[in-house]
Amino acid sequence: MVRSMGKNPQLVKRAMALWLMLEEINYHELIRMIHSKDDNTIDIFFNQALECLEFIQPNATPPTSQQDETQVFLGLIDEPMNFRFFYYHREFMYKRHVHILETVCDKIFGENGAIEVDESGLKPVARPLEDGSSTSSHSSSDHQALPKLSNLNPGADEFHPGQTPEDTRTMFLTFSKGYPLSREEIVHFFTSNWGEVVQDVVIDSSHHPGQDPQFGRIVFTSSLVIPRVLNGQSKAKFMVNRKHLWARIYVPRHRGRRG
């Protein structure tokens, strides 16, 4: 993005940290899918990422009703996601974004170069960022040098992001637009299926008058409940009173030395 599209390296690092954070919420293969798109589409996703970042800042203002209507990362994510998703989860997301930016992106993408991995996955290769430069074409080897971000810089320090006890028992909830679920419906659904496992359910109350909430969080009494809910999948999708409910868990990635 920096070398072939002329993007500011610092902004690219911020966007990459946001996408890595979303991968921690089990939006799997997000960066690889973005990389597979053409430059115009990548540019759209990049600009959307920067807009999303505005809504997780400590002093962020709520998105407007028009912004609530704008779905972001279309074609990458198969469930509703708009700017309110980021605003609603802003406290969690801001901390995670800063952590990933400092412990991953600032090490992989330094001020003067980026560390990539060659095709064998064994030897790091330094490439200049060339701030502000732009090229009209690039070789197939350039494409091949960026396949998997999880393989970058195998010599970096071990990455062990912390989780609070509540993080390990929390799932992110999303509802279909126009078909919200109440706290009572959610508690009844999980209790009916898995017993007395619900500690708390919080539904987004920051939406505009006349608009239905689309997001929430559920906290279980034990982290052992979540594998039962997921049933071997990376996310859970349910029908609750004939309305869709998506549930995802935050899973910190461990990036660092490879054996």
Short mmCIF file of C-alpha atoms in Angstrom, two decimals:
data_model
loop_
_atom_site.label_atom_id
_atom_site.label_comp_id
_atom_site.label_asym_id
_atom_site.label_seq_id
_atom_site.Cartn_x
_atom_site.Cartn_y
_atom_site.Cartn_z
CA MET A 1 0.00 0.00 0.00
CA VAL A 2 2.86 2.35 0.78
CA ARG A 3 5.07 1.51 -2.19
CA SER A 4 2.51 0.83 -4.91
CA MET A 5 -0.35 3.12 -3.81
CA GLY A 6 1.64 5.96 -2.25
CA LYS A 7 -0.09 5.75 1.14
CA ASN A 8 1.31 7.40 4.24
CA PRO A 9 3.18 4.68 6.21
CA GLN A 10 1.86 5.83 9.58
CA LEU A 11 -1.74 5.70 8.36
CA VAL A 12 -1.14 2.28 6.82
CA LYS A 13 0.15 1.01 10.18
CA ARG A 14 -2.99 2.31 11.90
CA ALA A 15 -5.25 0.64 9.32
CA MET A 16 -3.34 -2.64 9.56
CA ALA A 17 -3.65 -2.57 13.37
CA LEU A 18 -7.42 -2.13 13.03
CA TRP A 19 -7.69 -5.09 10.66
CA LEU A 20 -5.53 -7.23 12.95
CA MET A 21 -7.82 -6.31 15.82
CA LEU A 22 -10.84 -7.44 13.81
CA GLU A 23 -9.07 -10.73 13.10
CA GLU A 24 -8.82 -11.14 16.88
CA ILE A 25 -12.62 -10.96 16.96
CA ASN A 26 -12.56 -13.90 14.58
CA TYR A 27 -13.07 -12.09 11.31
CA HIS A 28 -10.70 -14.65 9.84
CA GLU A 29 -8.47 -14.04 6.82
CA LEU A 30 -9.52 -10.38 6.67
CA ILE A 31 -6.12 -9.01 5.67
CA ARG A 32 -5.51 -11.77 3.14
CA MET A 33 -8.88 -11.03 1.52
CA ILE A 34 -8.11 -7.30 1.41
CA HIS A 35 -4.73 -8.04 -0.18
CA SER A 36 -6.44 -10.07 -2.91
CA LYS A 37 -8.50 -7.07 -4.07
CA ASP A 38 -7.59 -4.51 -6.73
CA ASP A 39 -6.07 -1.18 -5.73
CA ASN A 40 -9.33 0.75 -6.02
CA THR A 41 -11.09 -1.64 -3.63
CA ILE A 42 -8.15 -1.64 -1.23
CA ASP A 43 -8.27 2.16 -1.27
CA ILE A 44 -11.94 2.05 -0.24
CA PHE A 45 -11.24 -0.38 2.62
CA PHE A 46 -8.25 1.71 3.71
CA ASN A 47 -10.31 4.90 3.89
CA GLN A 48 -13.09 3.09 5.74
CA ALA A 49 -10.55 1.79 8.26
CA LEU A 50 -9.36 5.33 8.97
CA GLU A 51 -12.97 6.46 9.42
CA CYS A 52 -13.65 3.55 11.78
CA LEU A 53 -10.62 4.55 13.85
CA GLU A 54 -12.18 7.96 14.50
CA PHE A 55 -15.04 6.28 16.35
CA ILE A 56 -12.87 4.34 18.81
CA GLN A 57 -10.92 7.35 20.08
CA PRO A 58 -11.47 8.34 23.74
CA ASN A 59 -13.11 11.63 22.70
CA ALA A 60 -15.12 10.15 19.82
CA THR A 61 -18.55 11.54 19.03
CA PRO A 62 -21.38 9.15 18.10
CA PRO A 63 -21.90 8.48 14.39
CA THR A 64 -24.70 10.40 12.73
CA SER A 65 -27.87 8.66 11.62
CA GLN A 66 -26.56 8.80 8.04
CA GLN A 67 -23.30 7.15 9.12
CA ASP A 68 -25.36 4.46 10.85
CA GLU A 69 -26.75 3.59 7.45
CA THR A 70 -23.29 3.08 5.94
CA GLN A 71 -22.12 -0.52 6.04
CA VAL A 72 -18.33 -0.87 6.05
CA PHE A 73 -16.08 -3.59 4.62
CA LEU A 74 -18.78 -4.89 2.30
CA GLY A 75 -17.65 -8.07 0.59
CA LEU A 76 -15.34 -8.96 3.46
CA ILE A 77 -17.74 -9.46 6.35
CA ASP A 78 -20.95 -11.44 6.03
CA GLU A 79 -22.88 -9.69 8.79
CA PRO A 80 -23.96 -6.09 9.44
CA MET A 81 -21.10 -3.76 10.40
CA ASN A 82 -21.22 0.01 10.45
CA PHE A 83 -19.49 2.85 12.27
CA ARG A 84 -21.68 2.32 15.36
CA PHE A 85 -20.14 -1.14 15.79
CA PHE A 86 -16.82 0.57 16.45
CA TYR A 87 -18.31 3.35 18.57
CA TYR A 88 -20.20 0.88 20.74
CA HIS A 89 -17.07 -1.22 21.37
CA ARG A 90 -14.75 1.81 21.45
CA GLU A 91 -13.29 1.30 24.93
CA PHE A 92 -12.24 -2.27 24.21
CA MET A 93 -11.17 -1.53 20.65
CA TYR A 94 -9.08 1.52 21.52
CA LYS A 95 -7.00 -0.45 24.03
CA ARG A 96 -6.54 -3.37 21.64
CA HIS A 97 -5.69 -1.10 18.71
CA VAL A 98 -3.01 0.77 20.67
CA HIS A 99 -1.57 -2.51 21.95
CA ILE A 100 -1.36 -4.08 18.48
CA LEU A 101 0.02 -0.88 16.98
CA GLU A 102 2.82 -0.72 19.55
CA THR A 103 3.67 -4.40 19.93
CA VAL A 104 3.16 -5.62 16.36
CA CYS A 105 2.91 -2.93 13.70
CA ASP A 106 5.60 -0.61 15.05
CA LYS A 107 8.01 -3.57 15.11
CA ILE A 108 7.10 -5.04 11.74
CA PHE A 109 6.69 -1.71 9.95
CA GLY A 110 9.39 0.59 11.28
CA GLU A 111 10.07 4.17 10.33
CA ASN A 112 12.42 3.23 7.49
CA GLY A 113 11.48 -0.24 6.38
CA ALA A 114 9.13 -3.18 6.62
CA ILE A 115 10.15 -6.70 7.50
CA GLU A 116 8.70 -9.31 5.19
CA VAL A 117 9.31 -13.03 4.90
CA ASP A 118 10.56 -14.81 1.80
CA GLU A 119 8.69 -17.68 0.18
CA SER A 120 10.30 -20.29 2.44
CA GLY A 121 8.94 -18.51 5.50
CA LEU A 122 12.35 -18.82 7.12
CA LYS A 123 14.33 -15.68 6.30
CA PRO A 124 13.19 -12.07 6.90
CA VAL A 125 13.71 -9.63 4.06
CA ALA A 126 13.93 -5.87 4.66
CA ARG A 127 12.16 -3.64 2.14
CA PRO A 128 12.16 0.19 2.19
CA LEU A 129 8.83 1.88 2.82
CA GLU A 130 9.66 4.76 0.42
CA ASP A 131 7.30 7.19 2.11
CA GLY A 132 5.09 8.93 -0.39
CA SER A 133 6.40 7.04 -3.39
CA SER A 134 4.09 5.56 -5.97
CA THR A 135 4.67 3.13 -8.80
CA SER A 136 2.42 2.31 -11.69
CA SER A 137 3.22 -1.39 -11.71
CA HIS A 138 4.92 -4.06 -9.65
CA SER A 139 6.18 -7.55 -10.34
CA SER A 140 4.52 -10.80 -9.33
CA SER A 141 7.31 -11.33 -6.79
CA ASP A 142 6.17 -8.16 -5.01
CA HIS A 143 2.72 -9.66 -4.69
CA GLN A 144 4.14 -12.91 -3.39
CA ALA A 145 6.18 -11.16 -0.72
CA LEU A 146 3.05 -10.10 1.20
CA PRO A 147 0.88 -13.21 1.48
CA LYS A 148 0.35 -13.71 5.21
CA LEU A 149 0.82 -11.07 7.85
CA SER A 150 0.97 -13.74 10.54
CA ASN A 151 4.28 -14.90 9.02
CA LEU A 152 5.97 -11.50 9.22
CA ASN A 153 9.23 -11.08 11.09
CA PRO A 154 9.64 -14.46 12.80
CA GLY A 155 12.50 -12.98 14.83
CA ALA A 156 10.24 -10.45 16.59
CA ASP A 157 9.65 -10.57 20.33
CA GLU A 158 6.94 -12.90 21.57
CA PHE A 159 3.51 -11.27 21.49
CA HIS A 160 1.28 -12.10 24.46
CA PRO A 161 -1.58 -9.62 24.74
CA GLY A 162 -3.35 -9.69 28.08
CA GLN A 163 -6.99 -10.43 28.70
CA THR A 164 -9.09 -9.37 31.63
CA PRO A 165 -11.13 -12.14 33.30
CA GLU A 166 -14.28 -10.66 31.76
CA ASP A 167 -12.74 -10.68 28.25
CA THR A 168 -12.38 -14.45 28.43
CA ARG A 169 -16.10 -14.80 29.16
CA THR A 170 -17.46 -12.25 26.66
CA MET A 171 -18.96 -12.64 23.20
CA PHE A 172 -19.77 -9.83 20.77
CA LEU A 173 -23.36 -9.87 19.51
CA THR A 174 -24.74 -8.52 16.22
CA PHE A 175 -28.39 -8.36 15.12
CA SER A 176 -29.85 -7.95 11.66
CA LYS A 177 -30.81 -4.40 10.84
CA GLY A 178 -34.45 -3.86 11.70
CA TYR A 179 -34.68 -7.09 13.72
CA PRO A 180 -33.20 -6.31 17.14
CA LEU A 181 -33.25 -8.67 20.08
CA SER A 182 -34.05 -7.61 23.62
CA ARG A 183 -31.94 -8.45 26.64
CA GLU A 184 -34.67 -10.77 27.86
CA GLU A 185 -34.82 -12.66 24.55
CA ILE A 186 -31.06 -13.19 24.57
CA VAL A 187 -30.93 -14.33 28.20
CA HIS A 188 -33.85 -16.71 27.63
CA PHE A 189 -32.25 -18.18 24.48
CA PHE A 190 -28.89 -18.95 26.08
CA THR A 191 -30.43 -20.13 29.34
CA SER A 192 -32.80 -22.45 27.49
CA ASN A 193 -29.96 -24.02 25.54
CA TRP A 194 -27.04 -24.06 28.00
CA GLY A 195 -28.51 -23.56 31.46
CA GLU A 196 -27.84 -20.76 33.96
CA VAL A 197 -24.72 -19.52 32.17
CA VAL A 198 -25.46 -15.82 31.63
CA GLN A 199 -23.90 -13.25 33.95
CA ASP A 200 -24.90 -10.16 31.97
CA VAL A 201 -26.19 -8.94 28.63
CA VAL A 202 -25.63 -5.36 27.49
CA ILE A 203 -27.45 -3.93 24.47
CA ASP A 204 -26.32 -0.81 22.60
CA SER A 205 -28.39 2.11 23.89
CA SER A 206 -26.53 4.86 22.04
CA HIS A 207 -28.46 4.57 18.78
CA HIS A 208 -30.56 7.41 17.43
CA PRO A 209 -34.28 7.73 18.31
CA GLY A 210 -36.34 5.57 16.00
CA GLN A 211 -33.38 3.32 15.16
CA ASP A 212 -33.05 -0.19 16.48
CA PRO A 213 -29.91 -1.42 18.24
CA GLN A 214 -27.66 -3.70 16.20
CA PHE A 215 -24.97 -4.67 18.69
CA GLY A 216 -24.52 -6.03 22.17
CA ARG A 217 -22.30 -8.13 24.42
CA ILE A 218 -22.96 -11.16 26.54
CA VAL A 219 -20.84 -12.12 29.56
CA PHE A 220 -21.02 -15.73 30.72
CA THR A 221 -20.45 -17.07 34.20
CA SER A 222 -17.52 -19.14 32.94
CA SER A 223 -15.21 -19.10 29.92
CA LEU A 224 -15.96 -22.81 29.49
CA VAL A 225 -19.40 -21.89 28.16
CA ILE A 226 -18.01 -20.30 24.99
CA PRO A 227 -16.63 -23.50 23.35
CA ARG A 228 -20.05 -25.08 23.90
CA VAL A 229 -21.75 -22.13 22.22
CA LEU A 230 -19.32 -22.10 19.29
CA ASN A 231 -19.44 -25.89 18.84
CA GLY A 232 -16.13 -25.99 17.00
CA GLN A 233 -16.85 -22.97 14.80
CA SER A 234 -15.12 -19.57 14.72
CA LYS A 235 -18.44 -17.80 15.14
CA ALA A 236 -21.97 -18.76 16.06
CA LYS A 237 -25.08 -17.80 14.11
CA PHE A 238 -28.51 -18.47 15.57
CA MET A 239 -32.17 -17.84 14.86
CA VAL A 240 -33.80 -16.38 17.97
CA ASN A 241 -37.54 -15.78 17.66
CA ARG A 242 -37.07 -15.79 13.89
CA LYS A 243 -34.36 -13.13 14.07
CA HIS A 244 -30.65 -13.55 13.26
CA LEU A 245 -28.08 -13.39 16.02
CA TRP A 246 -24.30 -13.54 15.41
CA ALA A 247 -21.94 -14.19 18.32
CA ARG A 248 -18.15 -13.87 18.21
CA ILE A 249 -15.36 -14.21 20.73
CA TYR A 250 -12.21 -12.15 21.13
CA VAL A 251 -9.20 -14.42 20.58
CA PRO A 252 -5.78 -12.75 21.03
CA ARG A 253 -3.22 -13.88 18.47
CA HIS A 254 0.26 -14.96 19.57
CA ARG A 255 2.70 -13.52 17.05
CA GLY A 256 6.40 -14.03 17.53
CA ARG A 257 9.17 -16.58 17.17
CA ARG A 258 8.46 -19.69 15.23
CA GLY A 259 9.99 -23.00 16.22
#
